Amino acid sequence: MVKIGVVTFPGTLDDRDAARAVRLAGAEAVELWHKDEDLKSVDAVVLPGGFSYGDYLRCGAISSLSPVMGKVIERAKAGMPVLGICNGFQVLCEAHLLPGALIRNDHQKFICRDQKLEVVRTDTPWTSKFTAGQEITVPLKNGEGNFVCDPDDLERIEGEGQVVFRYREFNPNGSMNDIAGVCNEAGNVVGLMPHPEHAVEAGFGPQSEAGPHGGTDGLGLFTSVLTQLVG
Amino acid sequence: MGVIVVEVMPKPEILDPQGKAISTALPRLGFEGFTGVRQGKRFELTVDGEVTPEHLDAAAKAAESLLSNPIIEDVISVRELGGEA
């Protein structure tokens, strides 16, 4: 069975949700602790969101230096699929695995809503189950989700096709070019601010055509990586 | 005991939501005439004994690699805390 590691940092909130998403997709979820120096033979790693510990300096800065991240960086550079969600996205940017940085929302407020996204790129291990331009809805909750980089980097990211998700209808935090998620040059490392792991099971997800809490659009990320790893 | 001060500011082209919020709050308290506010960070790194060039060098490296994120921030200064402060 495909093994997907889910890293828990002190204070992590959404690790259980991410592990549940992994299981619902059909893989084995392997718990990883931030002090682990062994990735326990996992085939992919999810850095979940929803934590605040270590954010005193900059979100994700201290966490990006944790022992487990040393291994994640090494394996990511060798091609292992890595997904960073929300704070996990911030950790990947601080670890320089992803371009850009995430700063305080332009309106200064924490925001929590069901968010429409456009899937821009579908040839990453985390988005292959989607079609280009597909609209999905997943919950979003952040205070520092404003994606920024310098103009040259922005041009490069757009030019190289590193934008994976874009906000639709409403930009919740001021992110440049409505960017909600990006990938590295190789495409195996993906980060996004909204939370797909909160939209994986009918009855527990966002509002959708399937009814209140009926949305399961987030499951596609987890089934995508499974397809990729099974081959 | 020596102290090294490291100052970090958001890059000029990067939005500073905190500074912007402070900027709009100032006139409400009667502080007129300020056309902008940028909010940065100041770190104080303490060492045993005198601050040496090696300490300053290490602080400069820490400033570039951990205390700031070069994508969004500039290191403004790395210096020994002067005077009797």
Tab-separated table of C-alpha atoms in Angstrom:
chain	number	residue	atom	x	y	z
A	1	MET	CA	0.000	0.000	0.000
A	2	VAL	CA	1.201	3.513	-0.797
A	3	LYS	CA	2.450	5.285	2.330
A	4	ILE	CA	1.962	9.009	2.697
A	5	GLY	CA	3.610	10.751	5.625
A	6	VAL	CA	1.809	13.508	7.496
A	7	VAL	CA	4.093	15.715	9.580
A	8	THR	CA	3.007	16.984	12.981
A	9	PHE	CA	4.759	20.086	14.324
A	10	PRO	CA	4.063	21.278	17.879
A	11	GLY	CA	0.612	22.821	17.764
A	12	THR	CA	-0.385	21.349	14.400
A	13	LEU	CA	-4.160	21.422	14.058
A	14	ASP	CA	-4.993	19.733	10.758
A	15	ASP	CA	-2.721	16.687	10.801
A	16	ARG	CA	-5.607	14.337	11.672
A	17	ASP	CA	-7.723	15.775	8.864
A	18	ALA	CA	-4.854	15.355	6.412
A	19	ALA	CA	-4.297	11.752	7.541
A	20	ARG	CA	-8.023	11.085	7.138
A	21	ALA	CA	-7.918	12.524	3.610
A	22	VAL	CA	-5.005	10.245	2.792
A	23	ARG	CA	-6.916	7.200	4.071
A	24	LEU	CA	-10.116	8.169	2.243
A	25	ALA	CA	-8.081	8.380	-0.956
A	26	GLY	CA	-6.916	4.817	-0.355
A	27	ALA	CA	-3.385	5.185	0.977
A	28	GLU	CA	-1.803	4.492	4.351
A	29	ALA	CA	-1.219	7.604	6.444
A	30	VAL	CA	2.077	7.533	8.329
A	31	GLU	CA	2.489	9.848	11.291
A	32	LEU	CA	5.739	11.836	11.246
A	33	TRP	CA	6.932	14.024	14.140
A	34	HIS	CA	8.867	17.226	13.477
A	35	LYS	CA	11.885	15.786	15.297
A	36	ASP	CA	11.945	12.596	13.211
A	37	GLU	CA	15.052	12.201	11.118
A	38	ASP	CA	13.650	9.165	9.348
A	39	LEU	CA	10.765	9.420	6.907
A	40	LYS	CA	9.685	5.822	7.624
A	41	SER	CA	9.806	4.740	3.971
A	42	VAL	CA	6.944	6.999	2.908
A	43	ASP	CA	6.292	7.591	-0.793
A	44	ALA	CA	5.066	11.173	-0.360
A	45	VAL	CA	4.718	13.761	2.400
A	46	VAL	CA	1.959	16.171	3.388
A	47	LEU	CA	2.809	19.190	5.533
A	48	PRO	CA	-0.559	20.036	7.057
A	49	GLY	CA	-1.737	23.437	8.158
A	50	GLY	CA	-3.336	25.048	11.091
A	51	PHE	CA	-0.590	25.660	13.581
A	52	SER	CA	1.018	28.634	15.167
A	53	TYR	CA	3.974	27.267	17.142
A	54	GLY	CA	7.221	28.739	15.893
A	55	ASP	CA	5.485	31.446	13.895
A	56	TYR	CA	6.931	34.172	16.132
A	57	LEU	CA	9.695	35.019	13.680
A	58	ARG	CA	7.818	34.511	10.390
A	59	CYS	CA	5.178	31.874	9.659
A	60	GLY	CA	6.920	28.582	8.952
A	61	ALA	CA	10.452	29.950	9.434
A	62	ILE	CA	11.381	27.975	12.545
A	63	SER	CA	9.484	24.872	11.416
A	64	SER	CA	11.381	24.867	8.119
A	65	LEU	CA	14.563	24.159	10.128
A	66	SER	CA	13.162	21.149	12.009
A	67	PRO	CA	14.955	17.775	11.694
A	68	VAL	CA	12.174	16.216	9.628
A	69	MET	CA	12.405	19.063	7.106
A	70	GLY	CA	16.045	18.212	6.428
A	71	LYS	CA	14.895	14.844	5.110
A	72	VAL	CA	11.832	16.259	3.364
A	73	ILE	CA	14.029	18.756	1.501
A	74	GLU	CA	16.464	16.023	0.495
A	75	ARG	CA	13.728	13.701	-0.793
A	76	ALA	CA	11.774	16.539	-2.425
A	77	LYS	CA	14.839	17.502	-4.435
A	78	ALA	CA	15.078	13.859	-5.532
A	79	GLY	CA	11.504	13.998	-6.827
A	80	MET	CA	9.301	12.817	-3.957
A	81	PRO	CA	5.826	14.401	-4.066
A	82	VAL	CA	5.355	16.927	-1.249
A	83	LEU	CA	2.173	18.877	-0.541
A	84	GLY	CA	2.130	21.855	1.822
A	85	ILE	CA	-1.230	23.174	2.958
A	86	CYS	CA	-1.592	26.642	4.528
A	87	ASN	CA	1.103	26.694	7.215
A	88	GLY	CA	2.688	23.794	5.322
A	89	PHE	CA	2.828	26.095	2.270
A	90	GLN	CA	4.568	28.724	4.404
A	91	VAL	CA	7.062	26.101	5.633
A	92	LEU	CA	7.868	25.074	2.033
A	93	CYS	CA	8.460	28.707	1.030
A	94	GLU	CA	10.682	29.302	4.053
A	95	ALA	CA	12.559	26.086	3.206
A	96	HIS	CA	13.118	27.537	-0.309
A	97	LEU	CA	11.457	24.512	-1.888
A	98	LEU	CA	8.814	26.836	-3.315
A	99	PRO	CA	9.170	30.359	-4.709
A	100	GLY	CA	7.793	33.481	-3.043
A	101	ALA	CA	6.681	34.147	0.504
A	102	LEU	CA	3.453	34.558	2.438
A	103	ILE	CA	2.753	37.724	4.383
A	104	ARG	CA	-0.121	39.177	6.406
A	105	ASN	CA	-3.443	39.412	4.561
A	106	ASP	CA	-3.765	42.829	2.929
A	107	HIS	CA	-6.887	43.580	4.996
A	108	GLN	CA	-5.098	42.489	8.210
A	109	LYS	CA	-7.923	40.145	9.245
A	110	PHE	CA	-8.071	36.403	9.685
A	111	ILE	CA	-10.418	35.001	7.056
A	112	CYS	CA	-12.425	31.767	7.014
A	113	ARG	CA	-14.672	30.891	4.061
A	114	ASP	CA	-15.503	28.383	1.360
A	115	GLN	CA	-13.209	29.431	-1.469
A	116	LYS	CA	-13.505	28.819	-5.184
A	117	LEU	CA	-10.255	27.910	-6.896
A	118	GLU	CA	-9.198	27.391	-10.483
A	119	VAL	CA	-6.958	24.400	-11.049
A	120	VAL	CA	-4.392	25.945	-13.373
A	121	ARG	CA	-1.917	23.117	-13.726
A	122	THR	CA	-2.793	19.432	-13.891
A	123	ASP	CA	0.561	17.776	-14.593
A	124	THR	CA	1.723	17.790	-10.962
A	125	PRO	CA	1.429	14.636	-8.844
A	126	TRP	CA	-1.165	16.408	-6.699
A	127	THR	CA	-3.461	17.684	-9.461
A	128	SER	CA	-3.525	15.026	-12.191
A	129	LYS	CA	-7.118	14.012	-11.387
A	130	PHE	CA	-8.372	17.494	-12.250
A	131	THR	CA	-8.884	19.080	-15.643
A	132	ALA	CA	-7.181	22.353	-16.550
A	133	GLY	CA	-9.406	25.287	-15.699
A	134	GLN	CA	-11.623	23.188	-13.431
A	135	GLU	CA	-13.283	25.079	-10.617
A	136	ILE	CA	-13.179	23.507	-7.182
A	137	THR	CA	-14.368	24.709	-3.772
A	138	VAL	CA	-12.395	24.068	-0.606
A	139	PRO	CA	-12.380	25.800	2.787
A	140	LEU	CA	-9.852	28.560	3.417
A	141	LYS	CA	-8.729	29.890	6.807
A	142	ASN	CA	-5.686	32.076	7.218
A	143	GLY	CA	-4.296	35.303	8.584
A	144	GLU	CA	-1.060	35.303	6.594
A	145	GLY	CA	-1.965	33.889	3.211
A	146	ASN	CA	-0.928	36.785	1.020
A	147	PHE	CA	1.422	35.351	-1.636
A	148	VAL	CA	4.142	37.801	-2.665
A	149	CYS	CA	7.432	37.801	-4.539
A	150	ASP	CA	9.451	40.335	-6.484
A	151	PRO	CA	8.274	41.287	-9.999
A	152	ASP	CA	11.022	39.284	-11.739
A	153	ASP	CA	10.148	36.160	-9.773
A	154	LEU	CA	6.463	36.670	-10.480
A	155	GLU	CA	7.176	36.861	-14.194
A	156	ARG	CA	9.318	33.741	-13.970
A	157	ILE	CA	6.726	31.787	-11.956
A	158	GLU	CA	4.000	32.705	-14.426
A	159	GLY	CA	6.252	32.112	-17.424
A	160	GLU	CA	7.407	28.701	-16.222
A	161	GLY	CA	3.853	27.652	-15.412
A	162	GLN	CA	4.460	27.270	-11.684
A	163	VAL	CA	1.031	28.573	-10.682
A	164	VAL	CA	-1.069	25.541	-9.730
A	165	PHE	CA	-4.154	27.151	-8.172
A	166	ARG	CA	-5.689	30.597	-8.547
A	167	TYR	CA	-8.464	32.232	-6.506
A	168	ARG	CA	-11.703	32.632	-8.423
A	169	GLU	CA	-14.322	35.351	-7.908
A	170	PHE	CA	-12.739	36.653	-4.699
A	171	ASN	CA	-9.148	37.190	-3.677
A	172	PRO	CA	-9.247	36.561	0.076
A	173	ASN	CA	-5.857	37.950	1.095
A	174	GLY	CA	-4.349	40.174	-1.593
A	175	SER	CA	-2.163	37.484	-3.182
A	176	MET	CA	-0.353	38.631	-6.324
A	177	ASN	CA	-2.102	37.572	-9.558
A	178	ASP	CA	-4.748	35.782	-7.411
A	179	ILE	CA	-2.217	33.019	-6.764
A	180	ALA	CA	-3.511	30.408	-4.300
A	181	GLY	CA	-0.953	27.683	-4.920
A	182	VAL	CA	2.394	27.176	-6.650
A	183	CYS	CA	4.819	24.364	-7.398
A	184	ASN	CA	8.579	24.049	-7.715
A	185	GLU	CA	10.279	23.902	-11.105
A	186	ALA	CA	10.092	20.109	-11.217
A	187	GLY	CA	6.409	20.176	-10.257
A	188	ASN	CA	6.611	17.547	-7.500
A	189	VAL	CA	6.405	20.054	-4.627
A	190	VAL	CA	3.073	21.867	-4.403
A	191	GLY	CA	1.881	24.398	-1.839
A	192	LEU	CA	-1.546	25.942	-1.504
A	193	MET	CA	-3.187	28.186	1.048
A	194	PRO	CA	-6.763	26.779	1.142
A	195	HIS	CA	-7.440	23.422	2.814
A	196	PRO	CA	-8.342	20.511	0.490
A	197	GLU	CA	-8.228	18.080	3.433
A	198	HIS	CA	-11.387	19.732	4.773
A	199	ALA	CA	-13.308	18.818	1.628
A	200	VAL	CA	-12.903	15.064	1.290
A	201	GLU	CA	-16.064	13.517	2.705
A	202	ALA	CA	-19.733	14.283	2.053
A	203	GLY	CA	-21.307	15.772	5.150
A	204	PHE	CA	-18.112	17.396	6.412
A	205	GLY	CA	-17.025	19.667	3.574
A	206	PRO	CA	-18.013	23.045	2.144
A	207	GLN	CA	-21.411	23.993	0.756
A	208	SER	CA	-21.877	22.460	-2.688
A	209	GLU	CA	-24.429	21.268	-5.196
A	210	ALA	CA	-24.449	18.048	-3.175
A	211	GLY	CA	-25.940	20.069	-0.319
A	212	PRO	CA	-24.738	21.674	2.894
A	213	HIS	CA	-21.250	20.417	3.706
A	214	GLY	CA	-21.480	18.181	0.648
A	215	GLY	CA	-18.317	19.304	-1.136
A	216	THR	CA	-15.553	16.762	-1.702
A	217	ASP	CA	-13.444	18.616	-4.262
A	218	GLY	CA	-10.327	18.379	-2.085
A	219	LEU	CA	-10.141	14.614	-2.363
A	220	GLY	CA	-8.799	15.004	-5.907
A	221	LEU	CA	-5.402	16.122	-4.613
A	222	PHE	CA	-4.987	12.975	-2.550
A	223	THR	CA	-6.268	10.578	-5.203
A	224	SER	CA	-4.016	12.311	-7.760
A	225	VAL	CA	-0.851	11.496	-5.852
A	226	LEU	CA	-2.013	7.946	-5.310
A	227	THR	CA	-2.473	7.482	-9.060
A	228	GLN	CA	0.973	8.923	-9.659
A	229	LEU	CA	2.651	6.641	-7.120
A	230	VAL	CA	0.856	3.476	-8.172
A	231	GLY	CA	1.764	4.319	-11.763
B	1	MET	CA	27.877	41.620	28.236
B	2	GLY	CA	27.706	42.818	24.650
B	3	VAL	CA	24.646	43.261	22.514
B	4	ILE	CA	24.351	43.209	18.728
B	5	VAL	CA	21.364	44.883	17.152
B	6	VAL	CA	19.949	43.509	13.922
B	7	GLU	CA	17.289	45.516	12.117
B	8	VAL	CA	15.085	44.037	9.414
B	9	MET	CA	12.541	45.878	7.259
B	10	PRO	CA	10.054	44.711	4.654
B	11	LYS	CA	11.358	45.431	1.149
B	12	PRO	CA	10.052	48.746	-0.189
B	13	GLU	CA	8.135	47.060	-3.018
B	14	ILE	CA	6.450	44.551	-0.684
B	15	LEU	CA	3.114	45.513	0.836
B	16	ASP	CA	3.325	46.086	4.593
B	17	PRO	CA	-0.233	45.595	5.890
B	18	GLN	CA	0.781	46.310	9.496
B	19	GLY	CA	2.459	49.570	8.594
B	20	LYS	CA	-0.520	50.570	6.485
B	21	ALA	CA	-2.928	49.933	9.369
B	22	ILE	CA	-0.769	52.003	11.727
B	23	SER	CA	-0.577	54.750	9.135
B	24	THR	CA	-4.357	55.039	8.990
B	25	ALA	CA	-4.652	54.923	12.797
B	26	LEU	CA	-2.213	57.778	13.500
B	27	PRO	CA	-4.498	60.645	12.383
B	28	ARG	CA	-7.299	59.246	14.535
B	29	LEU	CA	-5.095	59.980	17.550
B	30	GLY	CA	-4.211	63.410	16.268
B	31	PHE	CA	-0.780	62.572	14.838
B	32	GLU	CA	-0.956	64.441	11.554
B	33	GLY	CA	1.617	64.908	8.824
B	34	PHE	CA	2.910	61.357	8.400
B	35	THR	CA	2.464	60.127	4.856
B	36	GLY	CA	3.448	56.519	5.489
B	37	VAL	CA	4.530	53.934	8.051
B	38	ARG	CA	6.611	50.818	7.525
B	39	GLN	CA	6.903	48.314	10.354
B	40	GLY	CA	10.071	46.270	10.742
B	41	LYS	CA	11.775	44.114	13.336
B	42	ARG	CA	14.641	44.717	15.713
B	43	PHE	CA	16.570	41.803	17.205
B	44	GLU	CA	19.044	42.044	20.083
B	45	LEU	CA	21.632	39.273	20.199
B	46	THR	CA	23.472	39.062	23.512
B	47	VAL	CA	27.002	37.694	23.929
B	48	ASP	CA	29.268	37.070	26.903
B	49	GLY	CA	31.998	39.713	27.157
B	50	GLU	CA	32.830	42.169	24.427
B	51	VAL	CA	31.331	42.031	20.966
B	52	THR	CA	34.048	40.712	18.640
B	53	PRO	CA	34.278	40.925	14.844
B	54	GLU	CA	33.527	37.174	14.845
B	55	HIS	CA	30.297	37.803	16.755
B	56	LEU	CA	29.326	40.492	14.259
B	57	ASP	CA	30.133	38.199	11.359
B	58	ALA	CA	28.022	35.389	12.826
B	59	ALA	CA	25.184	37.831	13.519
B	60	ALA	CA	25.327	39.058	9.916
B	61	LYS	CA	25.058	35.490	8.658
B	62	ALA	CA	22.159	34.784	11.042
B	63	ALA	CA	20.478	37.982	9.884
B	64	GLU	CA	20.637	36.909	6.236
B	65	SER	CA	19.656	33.277	6.744
B	66	LEU	CA	17.186	33.168	9.645
B	67	LEU	CA	16.274	36.596	11.015
B	68	SER	CA	15.174	37.813	7.600
B	69	ASN	CA	13.608	36.242	4.538
B	70	PRO	CA	15.455	37.779	1.570
B	71	ILE	CA	12.381	37.396	-0.638
B	72	ILE	CA	10.386	39.915	1.377
B	73	GLU	CA	12.809	41.623	3.758
B	74	ASP	CA	16.071	43.594	3.811
B	75	VAL	CA	18.628	43.537	6.604
B	76	ILE	CA	19.086	47.232	7.403
B	77	SER	CA	21.843	47.017	9.971
B	78	VAL	CA	23.963	44.663	12.070
B	79	ARG	CA	25.831	46.663	14.722
B	80	GLU	CA	26.976	46.660	18.278
B	81	LEU	CA	24.583	48.365	20.646
B	82	GLY	CA	26.330	51.625	21.472
B	83	GLY	CA	26.442	53.868	24.520
B	84	GLU	CA	25.075	52.934	27.884
B	85	ALA	CA	21.664	51.879	26.597
